[in-house]
Short mmCIF file of C-alpha atoms and ligand atoms in Angstrom, two decimals:
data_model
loop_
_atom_site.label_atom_id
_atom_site.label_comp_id
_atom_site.label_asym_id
_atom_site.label_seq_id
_atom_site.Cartn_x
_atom_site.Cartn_y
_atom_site.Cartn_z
CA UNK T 134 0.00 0.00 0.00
CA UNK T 135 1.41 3.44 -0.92
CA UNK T 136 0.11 5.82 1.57
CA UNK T 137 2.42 8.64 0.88
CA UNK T 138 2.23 11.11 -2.20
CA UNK T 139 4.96 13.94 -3.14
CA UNK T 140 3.64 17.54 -4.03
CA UNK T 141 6.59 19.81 -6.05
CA UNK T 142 5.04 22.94 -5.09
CA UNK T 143 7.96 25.58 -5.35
CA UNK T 144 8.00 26.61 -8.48
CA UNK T 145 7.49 30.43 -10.25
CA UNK T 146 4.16 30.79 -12.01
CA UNK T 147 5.74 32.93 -14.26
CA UNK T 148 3.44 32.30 -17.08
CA UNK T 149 0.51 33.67 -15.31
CA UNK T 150 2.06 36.42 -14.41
CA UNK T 151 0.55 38.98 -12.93
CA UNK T 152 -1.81 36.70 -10.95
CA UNK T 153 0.98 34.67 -9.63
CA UNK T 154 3.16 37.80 -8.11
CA UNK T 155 2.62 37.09 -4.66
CA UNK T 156 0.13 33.94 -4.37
CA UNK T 157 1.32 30.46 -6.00
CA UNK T 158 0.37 29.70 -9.29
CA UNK T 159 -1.26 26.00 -7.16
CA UNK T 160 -3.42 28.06 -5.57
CA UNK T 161 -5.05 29.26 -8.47
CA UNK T 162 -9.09 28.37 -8.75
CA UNK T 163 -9.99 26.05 -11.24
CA UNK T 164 -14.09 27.20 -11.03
CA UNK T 165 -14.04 26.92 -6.79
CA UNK T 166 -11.21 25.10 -5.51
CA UNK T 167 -7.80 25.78 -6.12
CA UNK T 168 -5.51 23.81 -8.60
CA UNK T 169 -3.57 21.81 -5.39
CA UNK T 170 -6.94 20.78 -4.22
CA UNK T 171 -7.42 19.28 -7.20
CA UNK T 172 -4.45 16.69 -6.83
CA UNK T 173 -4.60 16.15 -3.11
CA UNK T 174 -8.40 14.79 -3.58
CA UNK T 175 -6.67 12.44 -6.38
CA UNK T 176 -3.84 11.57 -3.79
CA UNK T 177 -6.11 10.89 -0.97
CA UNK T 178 -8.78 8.61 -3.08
CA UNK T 179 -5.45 6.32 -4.41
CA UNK T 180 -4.77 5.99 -0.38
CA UNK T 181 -2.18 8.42 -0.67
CA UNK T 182 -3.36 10.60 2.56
CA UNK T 183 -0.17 12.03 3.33
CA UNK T 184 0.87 14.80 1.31
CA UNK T 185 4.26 15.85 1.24
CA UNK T 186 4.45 19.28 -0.26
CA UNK T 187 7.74 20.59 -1.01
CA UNK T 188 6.93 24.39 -0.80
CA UNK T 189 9.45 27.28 -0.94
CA UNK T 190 9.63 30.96 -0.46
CA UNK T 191 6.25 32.51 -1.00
CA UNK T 192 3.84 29.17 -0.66
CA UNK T 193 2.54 29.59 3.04
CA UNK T 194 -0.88 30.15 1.71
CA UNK T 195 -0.42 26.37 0.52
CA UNK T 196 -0.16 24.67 4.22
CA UNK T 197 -2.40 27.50 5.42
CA UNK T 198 -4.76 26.05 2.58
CA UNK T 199 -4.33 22.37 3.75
CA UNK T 200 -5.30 23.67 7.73
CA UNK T 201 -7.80 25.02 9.86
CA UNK T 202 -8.89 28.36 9.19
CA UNK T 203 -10.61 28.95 12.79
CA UNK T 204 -11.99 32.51 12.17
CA UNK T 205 -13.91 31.49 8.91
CA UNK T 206 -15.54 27.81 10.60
CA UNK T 207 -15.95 30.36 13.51
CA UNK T 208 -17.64 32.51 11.34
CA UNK T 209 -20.02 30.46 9.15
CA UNK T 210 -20.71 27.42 11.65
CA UNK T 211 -24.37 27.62 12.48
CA UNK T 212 -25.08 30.28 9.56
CA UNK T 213 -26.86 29.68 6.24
CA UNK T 214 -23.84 28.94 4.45
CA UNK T 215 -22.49 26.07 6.80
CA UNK T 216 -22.61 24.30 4.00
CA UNK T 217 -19.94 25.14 2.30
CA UNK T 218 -18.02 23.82 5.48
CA UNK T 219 -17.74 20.61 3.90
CA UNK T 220 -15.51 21.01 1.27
CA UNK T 221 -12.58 22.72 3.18
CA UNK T 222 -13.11 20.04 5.99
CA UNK T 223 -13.38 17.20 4.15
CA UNK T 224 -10.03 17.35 2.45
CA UNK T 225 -8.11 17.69 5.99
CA UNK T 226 -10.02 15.33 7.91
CA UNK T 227 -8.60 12.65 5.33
CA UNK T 228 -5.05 13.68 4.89
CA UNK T 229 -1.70 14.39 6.98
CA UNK T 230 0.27 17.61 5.20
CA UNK T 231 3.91 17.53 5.93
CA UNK T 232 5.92 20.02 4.41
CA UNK T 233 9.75 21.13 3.70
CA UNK T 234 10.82 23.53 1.40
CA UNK T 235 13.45 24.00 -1.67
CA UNK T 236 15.24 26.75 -1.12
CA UNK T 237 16.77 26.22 -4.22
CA UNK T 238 14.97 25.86 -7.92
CA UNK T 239 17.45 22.74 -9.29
CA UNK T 240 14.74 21.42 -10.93
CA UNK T 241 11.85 18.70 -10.64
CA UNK T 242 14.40 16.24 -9.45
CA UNK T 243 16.15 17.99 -6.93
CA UNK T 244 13.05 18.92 -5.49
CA UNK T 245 11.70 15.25 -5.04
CA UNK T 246 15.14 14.97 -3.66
CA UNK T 247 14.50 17.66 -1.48
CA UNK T 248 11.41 15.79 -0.31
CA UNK T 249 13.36 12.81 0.87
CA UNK T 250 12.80 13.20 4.68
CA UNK T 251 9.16 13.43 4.24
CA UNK T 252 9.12 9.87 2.42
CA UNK T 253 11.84 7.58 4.44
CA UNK T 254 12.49 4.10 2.33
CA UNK T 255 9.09 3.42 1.12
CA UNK T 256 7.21 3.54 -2.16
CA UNK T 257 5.63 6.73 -3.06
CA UNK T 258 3.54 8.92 -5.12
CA UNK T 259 4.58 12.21 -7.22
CA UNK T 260 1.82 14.39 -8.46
CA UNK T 261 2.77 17.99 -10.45
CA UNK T 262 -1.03 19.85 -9.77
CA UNK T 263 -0.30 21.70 -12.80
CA UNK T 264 -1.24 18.74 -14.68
CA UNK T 265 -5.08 18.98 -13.44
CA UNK T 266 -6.29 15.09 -14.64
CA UNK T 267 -9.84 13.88 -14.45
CA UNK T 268 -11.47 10.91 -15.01
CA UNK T 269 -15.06 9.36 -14.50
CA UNK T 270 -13.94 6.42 -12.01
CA UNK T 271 -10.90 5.93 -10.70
CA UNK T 272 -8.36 8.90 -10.83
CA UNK T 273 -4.79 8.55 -12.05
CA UNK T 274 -2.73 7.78 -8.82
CA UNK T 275 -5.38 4.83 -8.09
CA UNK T 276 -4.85 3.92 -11.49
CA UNK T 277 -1.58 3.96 -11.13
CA UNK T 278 -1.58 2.34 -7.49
CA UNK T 279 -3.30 -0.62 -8.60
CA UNK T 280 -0.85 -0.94 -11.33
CA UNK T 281 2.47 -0.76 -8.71
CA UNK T 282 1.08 -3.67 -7.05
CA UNK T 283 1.35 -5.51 -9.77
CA UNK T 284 5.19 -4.25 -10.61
CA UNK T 285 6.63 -3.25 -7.73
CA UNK T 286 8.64 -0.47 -9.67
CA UNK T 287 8.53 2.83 -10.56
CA UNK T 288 5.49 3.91 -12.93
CA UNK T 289 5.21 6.87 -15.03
CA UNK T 290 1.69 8.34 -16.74
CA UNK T 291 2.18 9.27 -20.13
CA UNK T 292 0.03 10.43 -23.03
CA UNK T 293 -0.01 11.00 -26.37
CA UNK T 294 1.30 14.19 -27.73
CA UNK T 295 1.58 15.79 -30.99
CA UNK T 296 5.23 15.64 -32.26
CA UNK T 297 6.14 19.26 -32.60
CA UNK T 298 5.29 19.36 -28.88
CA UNK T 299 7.89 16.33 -27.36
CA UNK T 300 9.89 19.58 -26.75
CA UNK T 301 7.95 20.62 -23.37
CA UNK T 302 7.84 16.73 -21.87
CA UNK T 303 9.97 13.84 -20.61
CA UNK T 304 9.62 11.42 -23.24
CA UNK T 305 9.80 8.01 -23.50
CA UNK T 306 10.59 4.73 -25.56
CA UNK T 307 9.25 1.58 -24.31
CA UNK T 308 8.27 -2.23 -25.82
CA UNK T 309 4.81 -2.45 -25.36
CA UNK T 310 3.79 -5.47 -22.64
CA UNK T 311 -0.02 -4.82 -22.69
CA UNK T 312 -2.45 -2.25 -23.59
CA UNK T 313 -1.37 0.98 -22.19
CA UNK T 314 1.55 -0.25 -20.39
CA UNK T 315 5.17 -0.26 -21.39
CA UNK T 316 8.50 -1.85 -20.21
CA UNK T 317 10.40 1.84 -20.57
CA UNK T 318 13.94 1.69 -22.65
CA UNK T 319 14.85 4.55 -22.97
CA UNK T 320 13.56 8.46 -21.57
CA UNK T 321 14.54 11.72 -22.43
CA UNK T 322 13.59 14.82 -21.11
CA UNK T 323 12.65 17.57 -23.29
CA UNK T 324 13.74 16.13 -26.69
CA UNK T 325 13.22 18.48 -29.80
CA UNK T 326 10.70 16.69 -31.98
CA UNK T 327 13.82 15.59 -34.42
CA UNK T 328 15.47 13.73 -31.44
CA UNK T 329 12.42 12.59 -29.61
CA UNK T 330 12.47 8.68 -29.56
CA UNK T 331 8.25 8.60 -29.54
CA UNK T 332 5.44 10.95 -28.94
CA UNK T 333 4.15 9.59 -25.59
CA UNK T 334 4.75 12.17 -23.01
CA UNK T 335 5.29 11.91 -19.13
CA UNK T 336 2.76 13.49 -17.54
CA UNK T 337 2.78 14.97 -13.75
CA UNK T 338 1.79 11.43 -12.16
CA UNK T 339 4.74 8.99 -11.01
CA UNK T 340 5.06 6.27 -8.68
CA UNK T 341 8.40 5.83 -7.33
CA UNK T 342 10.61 3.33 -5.72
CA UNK T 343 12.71 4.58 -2.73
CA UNK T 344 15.77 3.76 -4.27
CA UNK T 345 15.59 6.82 -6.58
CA UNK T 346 16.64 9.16 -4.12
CA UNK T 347 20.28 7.68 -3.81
CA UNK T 348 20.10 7.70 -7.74
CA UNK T 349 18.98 11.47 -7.77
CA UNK T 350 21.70 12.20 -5.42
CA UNK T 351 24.34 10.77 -7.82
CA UNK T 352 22.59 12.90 -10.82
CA UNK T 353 24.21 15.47 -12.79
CA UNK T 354 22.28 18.62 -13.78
CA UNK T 355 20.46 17.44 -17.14
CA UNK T 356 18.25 19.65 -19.53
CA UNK T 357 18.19 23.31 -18.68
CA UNK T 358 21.11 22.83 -16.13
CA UNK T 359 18.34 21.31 -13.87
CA UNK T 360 18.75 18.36 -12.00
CA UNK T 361 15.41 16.47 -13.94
CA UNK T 362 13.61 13.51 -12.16
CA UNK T 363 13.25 12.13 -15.85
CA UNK T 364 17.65 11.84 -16.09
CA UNK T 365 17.11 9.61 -11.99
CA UNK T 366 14.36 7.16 -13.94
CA UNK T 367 16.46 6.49 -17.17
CA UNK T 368 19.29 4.97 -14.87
CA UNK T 369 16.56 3.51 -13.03
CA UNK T 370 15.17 1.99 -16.21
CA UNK T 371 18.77 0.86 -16.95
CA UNK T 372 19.55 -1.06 -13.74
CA UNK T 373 16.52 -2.40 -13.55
CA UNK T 374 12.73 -1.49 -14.41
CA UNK T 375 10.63 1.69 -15.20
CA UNK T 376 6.93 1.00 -16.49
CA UNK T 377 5.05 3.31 -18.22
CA UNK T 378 1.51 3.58 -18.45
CA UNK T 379 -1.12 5.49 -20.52
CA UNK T 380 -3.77 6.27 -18.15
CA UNK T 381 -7.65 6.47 -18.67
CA UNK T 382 -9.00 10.41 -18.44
CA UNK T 383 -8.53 13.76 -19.69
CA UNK T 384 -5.60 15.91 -18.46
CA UNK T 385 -5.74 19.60 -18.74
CA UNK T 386 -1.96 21.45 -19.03
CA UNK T 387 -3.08 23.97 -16.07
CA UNK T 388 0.71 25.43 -16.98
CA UNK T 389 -0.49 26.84 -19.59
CA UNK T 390 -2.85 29.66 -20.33
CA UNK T 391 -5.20 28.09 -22.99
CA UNK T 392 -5.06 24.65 -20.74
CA UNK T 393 -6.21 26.37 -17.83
CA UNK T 394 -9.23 28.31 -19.36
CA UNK T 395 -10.11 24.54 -20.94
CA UNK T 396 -10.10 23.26 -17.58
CA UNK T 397 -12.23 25.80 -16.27
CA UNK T 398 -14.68 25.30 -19.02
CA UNK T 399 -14.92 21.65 -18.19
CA UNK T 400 -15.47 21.76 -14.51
CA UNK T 401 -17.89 24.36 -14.32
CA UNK T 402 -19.98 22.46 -17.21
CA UNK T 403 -19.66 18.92 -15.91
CA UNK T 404 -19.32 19.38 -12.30
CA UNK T 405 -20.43 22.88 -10.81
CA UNK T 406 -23.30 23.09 -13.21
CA UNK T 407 -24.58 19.39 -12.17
CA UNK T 408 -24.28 20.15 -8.47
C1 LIG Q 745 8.03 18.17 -15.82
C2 LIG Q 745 8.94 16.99 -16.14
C3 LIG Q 745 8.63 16.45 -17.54
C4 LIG Q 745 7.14 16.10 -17.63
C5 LIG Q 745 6.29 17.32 -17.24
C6 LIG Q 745 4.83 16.94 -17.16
O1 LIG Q 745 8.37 19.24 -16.68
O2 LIG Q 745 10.30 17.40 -16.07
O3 LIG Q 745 9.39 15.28 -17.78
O4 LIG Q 745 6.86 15.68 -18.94
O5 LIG Q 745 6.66 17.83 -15.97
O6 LIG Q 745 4.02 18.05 -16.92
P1 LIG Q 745 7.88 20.76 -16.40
O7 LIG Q 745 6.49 20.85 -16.95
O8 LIG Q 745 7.95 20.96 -14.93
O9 LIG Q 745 8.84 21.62 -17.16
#
């Protein structure tokens, strides 16, 4: 059982800038609930209640987020809008939040690096909440969960991109075991569409083995002089196994403008509206 699930949560929004000048660009509202919401309910329905954000300078209102907020309860308990209660305690009567922070930007793999003491020597989740993924039944880290048990190694999500795109992903090449699900060969992380050895993207949902810390440790700085999680899994793929799998649902890229507004559209049509 993986109970434990790694949020990378330090990062500049800087492509939503002004918005994301002084709040995080994860605590942006996709409709009513912000975009780190989002992934914790995913990490908490694959089992994955504690969440292990890896926050830096500027992110308080993250772990403020994920805790009480006495005045407000105070506030609104016994009022006409105690309803809306429920969905801010739901969410922490389920999960544990630890936190440390990055104080450094080395990239995504230095930060699940960074994470380390918040995981010990045990299997674990990794979920980027840009990547906002939805699915009717179950979500991707269950998905994904189910799938580890099966394995017992480290498991990436990927999806199909178009080729001209390879260039903003970790991408992989893999023989094909099953539907959906590949034996990973080789990965590379940001490959221009010329050198990119497939289209099928990672996207922000990993299961990893414990042993990928010592790997990250021994990691050299990779594509944009960052030290990149995607560099860790190749030797890992090497030495011994990496699966891949193309999971069932729709993912929005909430890193992007145009992704974000399409996730917005979708949620308020096929959830807020139906409420
Ligand atoms: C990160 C990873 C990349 C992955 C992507 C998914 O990149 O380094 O391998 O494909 O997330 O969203 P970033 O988007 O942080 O640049």
């Amino acid at each position: 059982m993986i109970t434990k699930c790694l949020f990378p949560v330090a990062g500049y929004g800087t492509r939503f800038l002004p918005a994301t000048k002084s709040m995080p660009k994860e605590m942006l509202p996709v409709v009513n609930k912000p975009l780190v919401q989002y992934g914790v309910e995913e990490a908490i329905e694959a089992g994955m209640t504690t969440c292990a954000m890896v926050t830096g300078r500027g992110k308080r209102t993250i772990t403020d987020h994920f805790d009480i907020s006495y005045e407000l309860e105070h506030q609104i308990s016994g009022s006409g809008k105690e309803a809306y209660l429920a969905s801010i305690r739901d969410v922490l009567d389920k999960g544990v939040f630890t936190t440390v922070r990055q104080r450094e930007m080395k990239g995504l793999g230095h930060a699940v690096l960074t994470g380390r003491p918040l995981i010990g020597n045990e299997p674990f989740g990794v979920l980027l909440s840009d990547d906002l993924c939805i699915n009717n039944g179950p979500g991707v880290l269950a998905q994904m969960a189910e799938l580890y048990r099966q394995f017992r190694c480290s498991i990436v999500a990927i999806q199909e991109v178009p080729e001209d795109e390879t260039h903003k992903y970790g991408v992989i090449r893999g023989e094909s075991l099953k539907s959906g699900i590949y034996r990973v060969d080789e990965m590379v992380e940001k490959p221009d569409p010329a050198d990119a050895p497939s289209n099928l993207a990672i996207i922000g949902r990993y299961i990893l083995t414990p042993d990928i810390f010592d790997i990250l440790q021994d990691t050299s700085p990779g594509a944009n002089g960052e030290i990149q999680i995607t560099d860790a899994l190749q030797t890992q793929a090497a030495q011994g196994c990496v699966m891949a799998y193309k999971f069932k649902g729709r993912r929005f890229d909430c890193g992007s403008v145009p992704g974000f507004v399409e996730a917005t559209n979708f949620v308020y049509e096929n959830y807020y509206l139906q409420d």
